[in-house]
XYZ file of C-alpha atoms in Angstrom:
354
model
C 20.075 14.823 -0.048
C 16.444 14.712 1.087
C 14.407 17.856 1.637
C 13.328 18.909 5.174
C 10.151 17.524 6.710
C 7.215 19.872 6.077
C 3.524 19.970 6.966
C 1.590 17.567 4.760
C -1.543 18.286 2.744
C -3.529 16.302 5.361
C -2.869 19.001 7.971
C -0.733 19.728 10.983
C -0.905 16.177 12.358
C 0.943 14.884 9.306
C 4.464 15.638 8.059
C 5.931 14.875 4.637
C 9.462 14.226 3.424
C 10.522 14.254 -0.231
C 12.894 11.377 -1.027
C 15.050 11.960 -4.094
C 15.560 8.953 -6.373
C 17.598 8.329 -9.496
C 16.133 10.126 -12.549
C 14.723 8.274 -15.544
C 13.891 9.229 -19.141
C 11.194 11.625 -17.871
C 13.547 13.499 -15.565
C 13.974 13.691 -11.764
C 12.011 11.196 -9.672
C 10.948 11.451 -6.052
C 8.952 9.440 -3.541
C 7.164 11.048 -0.584
C 7.154 9.687 2.956
C 4.260 10.825 5.157
C 4.437 10.558 8.958
C 1.530 10.803 11.388
C 2.724 13.005 14.256
C -0.313 14.389 16.095
C 0.121 17.778 17.668
C 0.413 17.222 21.423
C 0.657 13.445 20.944
C 3.309 11.068 22.226
C 6.780 11.515 20.812
C 7.496 7.860 20.141
C 5.696 4.615 19.510
C 7.030 1.652 21.473
C 5.981 -1.826 22.403
C 3.163 -1.799 24.982
C 4.218 -2.727 28.504
C 7.738 -1.366 28.209
C 9.070 1.762 29.830
C 11.513 4.352 28.567
C 14.224 2.889 30.803
C 14.108 -0.290 28.710
C 14.992 1.595 25.502
C 12.539 -0.664 23.610
C 12.606 -1.123 19.856
C 10.212 1.137 17.938
C 7.174 -0.357 16.235
C 6.187 1.144 12.885
C 3.732 0.585 10.052
C 4.538 1.705 6.505
C 1.473 1.995 4.244
C 1.703 1.568 0.465
C -1.127 2.674 -1.850
C -2.452 1.014 -5.003
C -2.641 2.046 -8.664
C -4.170 5.468 -9.448
C -4.008 6.256 -5.756
C -2.216 8.062 -2.928
C -2.325 8.117 0.864
C -5.214 9.923 2.613
C -6.265 7.489 5.378
C -6.358 9.743 8.434
C -8.495 7.327 10.518
C -6.162 4.396 9.965
C -3.100 6.424 10.925
C -4.717 7.706 14.134
C -6.016 4.276 15.172
C -2.675 2.500 14.801
C -0.828 5.359 16.490
C -3.086 4.965 19.529
C -2.151 1.263 19.606
C 1.530 2.131 19.945
C 2.606 1.962 16.316
C 4.425 4.781 14.582
C 2.549 5.312 11.324
C 4.114 6.189 7.991
C 2.836 6.075 4.417
C 4.626 6.233 1.092
C 3.502 7.858 -2.148
C 5.581 6.054 -4.777
C 7.279 7.940 -7.596
C 4.846 9.231 -10.231
C 1.930 8.948 -7.808
C 0.125 11.490 -5.660
C 2.468 13.823 -3.822
C 5.354 12.455 -5.884
C 3.847 13.060 -9.338
C 5.737 15.759 -11.235
C 4.793 17.685 -14.420
C 5.656 15.794 -17.577
C 5.657 12.377 -15.918
C 3.454 9.475 -17.008
C 1.242 8.853 -13.945
C 1.815 5.500 -12.265
C 4.084 4.221 -15.023
C 6.707 1.535 -14.542
C 8.042 -1.373 -16.566
C 8.967 -3.452 -13.503
C 7.564 -3.607 -9.995
C 11.154 -3.973 -8.791
C 11.658 -0.291 -9.692
C 9.849 0.468 -6.432
C 12.630 -1.177 -4.430
C 14.426 2.176 -4.437
C 11.332 3.957 -3.054
C 10.922 1.379 -0.292
C 14.603 1.363 0.670
C 14.661 5.167 0.892
C 11.452 5.174 2.949
C 12.628 2.500 5.390
C 15.895 4.338 5.964
C 14.136 7.692 6.422
C 11.525 6.401 8.846
C 14.276 4.754 10.871
C 16.035 8.092 11.153
C 12.776 9.818 12.063
C 11.993 7.346 14.836
C 15.535 7.569 16.183
C 15.236 11.344 16.189
C 11.958 11.257 18.093
C 13.675 9.207 20.785
C 16.620 11.640 20.764
C 18.810 8.918 19.302
C 19.954 10.396 16.020
C 22.423 8.048 14.330
C 23.150 8.729 10.677
C 22.077 5.201 9.835
C 20.037 3.345 12.482
C 21.128 -0.227 13.051
C 19.262 -2.757 10.887
C 16.505 -4.432 12.855
C 16.126 -1.546 15.312
C 12.511 -1.043 14.209
C 9.687 -3.583 14.230
C 8.405 -2.709 10.750
C 5.118 -3.942 9.318
C 4.422 -3.237 5.670
C 0.754 -2.551 4.903
C -0.277 -2.316 1.260
C -3.361 -2.016 -0.953
C -4.260 -3.611 -4.307
C -1.351 -3.263 -6.790
C 0.700 -1.998 -3.857
C -0.116 -5.306 -2.169
C 1.397 -7.197 -5.102
C 4.479 -4.971 -4.985
C 4.824 -5.394 -1.212
C 4.392 -9.181 -1.293
C 7.070 -9.584 -3.958
C 9.415 -7.191 -2.142
C 8.983 -9.030 1.162
C 9.683 -12.369 -0.534
C 12.848 -11.008 -2.175
C 14.044 -9.374 1.057
C 13.570 -11.905 3.869
C 14.041 -10.574 7.370
C 13.394 -6.944 6.477
C 9.893 -6.702 7.929
C 8.157 -8.244 10.935
C 4.806 -8.692 9.221
C 2.766 -7.925 6.123
C -0.817 -6.618 5.984
C -2.437 -6.794 2.545
C -5.603 -4.817 1.843
C -7.340 -6.437 -1.168
C -4.038 -7.316 -2.873
C -4.020 -7.764 -6.643
C -2.359 -11.166 -6.756
C -3.961 -12.631 -9.869
C -5.326 -11.327 -13.160
C -9.029 -11.513 -13.819
C -9.904 -14.764 -15.578
C -7.854 -17.922 -15.860
C -4.124 -18.450 -15.582
C -4.176 -19.490 -19.265
C -5.658 -16.111 -20.194
C -3.005 -14.356 -18.110
C -0.209 -16.233 -19.865
C -1.608 -15.440 -23.305
C -2.058 -11.763 -22.474
C 1.428 -11.560 -21.019
C 2.954 -13.004 -24.187
C 1.235 -10.397 -26.360
C 2.008 -7.557 -23.970
C 5.690 -8.458 -23.667
C 6.111 -7.823 -27.386
C 4.177 -4.547 -27.344
C 5.787 -3.302 -24.146
C 9.308 -3.827 -25.488
C 8.579 -1.726 -28.566
C 6.202 0.868 -27.132
C 6.070 0.558 -23.331
C 3.994 3.712 -22.917
C 1.403 2.712 -25.498
C -2.055 3.293 -24.040
C -4.319 0.250 -23.989
C -7.936 0.981 -24.842
C -9.609 -0.721 -21.912
C -13.009 0.126 -20.377
C -12.820 3.109 -18.017
C -16.040 2.866 -16.024
C -15.281 4.848 -12.879
C -17.562 2.718 -10.679
C -15.039 2.362 -7.861
C -14.498 6.127 -7.746
C -18.262 6.508 -7.523
C -18.345 4.215 -4.485
C -15.733 6.178 -2.508
C -15.798 9.827 -3.604
C -17.848 12.370 -1.656
C -18.727 13.926 -5.030
C -20.598 10.722 -5.905
C -21.988 8.003 -3.581
C -19.008 7.765 -1.195
C -17.790 9.847 1.733
C -14.139 10.615 1.007
C -12.682 13.884 -0.331
C -10.384 12.778 -3.138
C -7.951 14.743 -5.274
C -9.170 13.948 -8.784
C -5.735 14.739 -10.271
C -4.104 12.083 -8.093
C -6.999 9.623 -8.101
C -8.928 10.239 -11.359
C -12.486 9.019 -11.735
C -11.542 6.560 -14.491
C -8.079 5.879 -13.061
C -4.759 6.500 -14.797
C -4.522 5.350 -18.422
C -3.325 1.746 -18.666
C 0.035 1.503 -20.435
C 1.435 -1.639 -22.062
C 4.664 -1.625 -20.060
C 2.847 -1.173 -16.743
C 0.384 -4.005 -17.403
C 3.200 -6.293 -18.522
C 4.985 -5.544 -15.237
C 1.872 -6.395 -13.212
C 1.284 -9.626 -15.127
C 4.918 -10.584 -14.537
C 4.260 -10.040 -10.839
C 1.178 -12.253 -11.012
C 3.214 -14.943 -12.748
C 5.832 -14.798 -9.985
C 3.126 -15.260 -7.344
C 1.633 -18.148 -9.332
C 5.029 -19.871 -9.503
C 5.238 -19.573 -5.740
C 6.847 -17.140 -3.328
C 7.717 -17.705 0.313
C 7.149 -14.778 2.652
C 8.991 -15.517 5.892
C 6.775 -13.467 8.245
C 3.089 -13.584 9.237
C 0.694 -12.186 6.627
C -2.769 -10.726 7.181
C -5.073 -10.369 4.176
C -8.191 -8.199 4.399
C -10.746 -8.147 1.623
C -14.452 -8.021 0.868
C -16.717 -11.022 1.243
C -17.842 -10.637 -2.381
C -17.125 -8.973 -5.718
C -19.427 -7.187 -8.151
C -17.663 -7.042 -11.508
C -19.895 -5.591 -14.198
C -19.904 -3.094 -17.060
C -23.046 -1.479 -15.649
C -23.522 0.233 -12.307
C -25.155 -1.646 -9.445
C -25.818 -0.479 -5.884
C -24.123 -3.710 -4.816
C -20.868 -1.930 -5.698
C -21.369 0.151 -2.546
C -20.860 -2.970 -0.410
C -18.574 -5.261 -2.447
C -15.255 -5.172 -4.269
C -16.017 -3.649 -7.684
C -12.395 -3.890 -8.901
C -11.015 -7.388 -8.234
C -12.261 -10.970 -7.985
C -11.876 -11.730 -4.278
C -12.219 -15.492 -4.808
C -9.109 -15.550 -6.997
C -7.419 -13.177 -4.568
C -7.848 -15.367 -1.503
C -6.767 -18.514 -3.357
C -3.455 -16.879 -4.201
C -3.158 -15.209 -0.793
C -3.335 -18.531 1.023
C -0.114 -19.605 -0.716
C 2.006 -16.549 0.114
C 3.699 -18.065 3.154
C 3.403 -20.491 6.049
C 1.414 -18.153 8.310
C -1.395 -16.405 6.437
C -4.563 -15.072 8.070
C -7.436 -14.149 5.746
C -10.371 -12.009 6.895
C -13.230 -11.478 4.440
C -15.385 -8.589 5.584
C -19.087 -8.426 4.771
C -19.990 -5.213 2.872
C -16.364 -4.129 2.416
C -15.224 -2.132 -0.609
C -12.076 -2.761 -2.648
C -10.158 -0.639 -0.152
C -11.569 -2.034 3.075
C -10.481 1.089 4.987
C -12.763 3.225 2.786
C -15.862 1.116 3.464
C -18.740 2.429 5.548
C -17.830 3.173 9.163
C -18.855 -0.086 10.853
C -17.003 -2.164 8.244
C -13.790 -0.181 8.374
C -13.893 -0.283 12.174
C -14.012 -4.090 11.919
C -11.038 -3.937 9.566
C -9.024 -1.727 11.917
C -9.952 -3.908 14.904
C -8.721 -6.944 12.977
C -5.401 -5.267 12.182
C -4.916 -4.204 15.802
C -5.673 -7.722 17.081
C -3.426 -9.337 14.477
C -0.505 -7.001 15.151
C -0.533 -7.868 18.840
C -1.069 -11.591 18.223
C 1.310 -12.103 15.305
C 4.021 -9.435 15.524
C 5.578 -9.581 18.993
C 8.253 -7.043 19.955
C 11.534 -7.571 18.165
C 13.422 -8.907 21.187
C 10.760 -11.585 21.701
C 10.449 -12.360 17.994
C 14.173 -13.088 17.718
C 13.974 -15.777 20.378
C 10.671 -17.297 19.294
C 10.883 -20.262 16.875
C 8.852 -19.992 13.686
């Protein structure tokens, strides 16, 4: 049974719910669902232009973070709430709010392990929305919520694969600099995956000695050259240690994308206009993606489904919503426009041919 909703670390406008999952070899596992519920704000989020007498379907966004990360995007939550979307975010097990003592941060051996987190979150947010509208069924009817999944980086890979495996579960997908392809060539990815598969089977938690430069942290943290207060335990400067089993799982995800997946709903991809990938610091990293190759990213993104919109933002960082103010405002404006243009209310969507 889940714990009660409590005030979140982000303050009184945010509530958090601990979702209990099946334990693993490191003990109990939980995920954490965060809801934006501004004090004195509207009780529900519904499709614009409908009145309470229509009992309209709720519209909700569920945000999924990337590797070595957690949810702290207050601006994004507030902006989408004002547009009529209920906003939720999920800290996956072994990340952020869900990280417990003795656990290996961010570790998994399969991205499909996060299916349990997502299923628990979708069910819980459905109950929360029903409760806000004073409709409190134990299990809201499937399809009663227009749900858009929004995800960043490795979370974007996880979300894309989940959406492809679960057609009809979401109304749209927004990917914020998704990690859809390994750096370098597909041949290099295949070779690395073959080596890693052997290592990960024998010692999945073996730490790989990869460069830990901390340049991205420098670009976003208010203790360096950025503007965001970041919990260094949940988002370390050099990131979580890279484990063999985790990297093998990510490369398997990349291989699945390369083979071809078919997402059955509209997809929006936001990313920087350029990358700066270097082993030495450059001020260009304050206005480009310093983590992923955006050229490889957009090539893969274009093949995710039949309806894919790609917006490359000048001067955007790896997380476009952490870029300087004018850039992130462009990103939020793009999301708001796309949601209204591409994700019509559920009743309309069911009668509109695709």
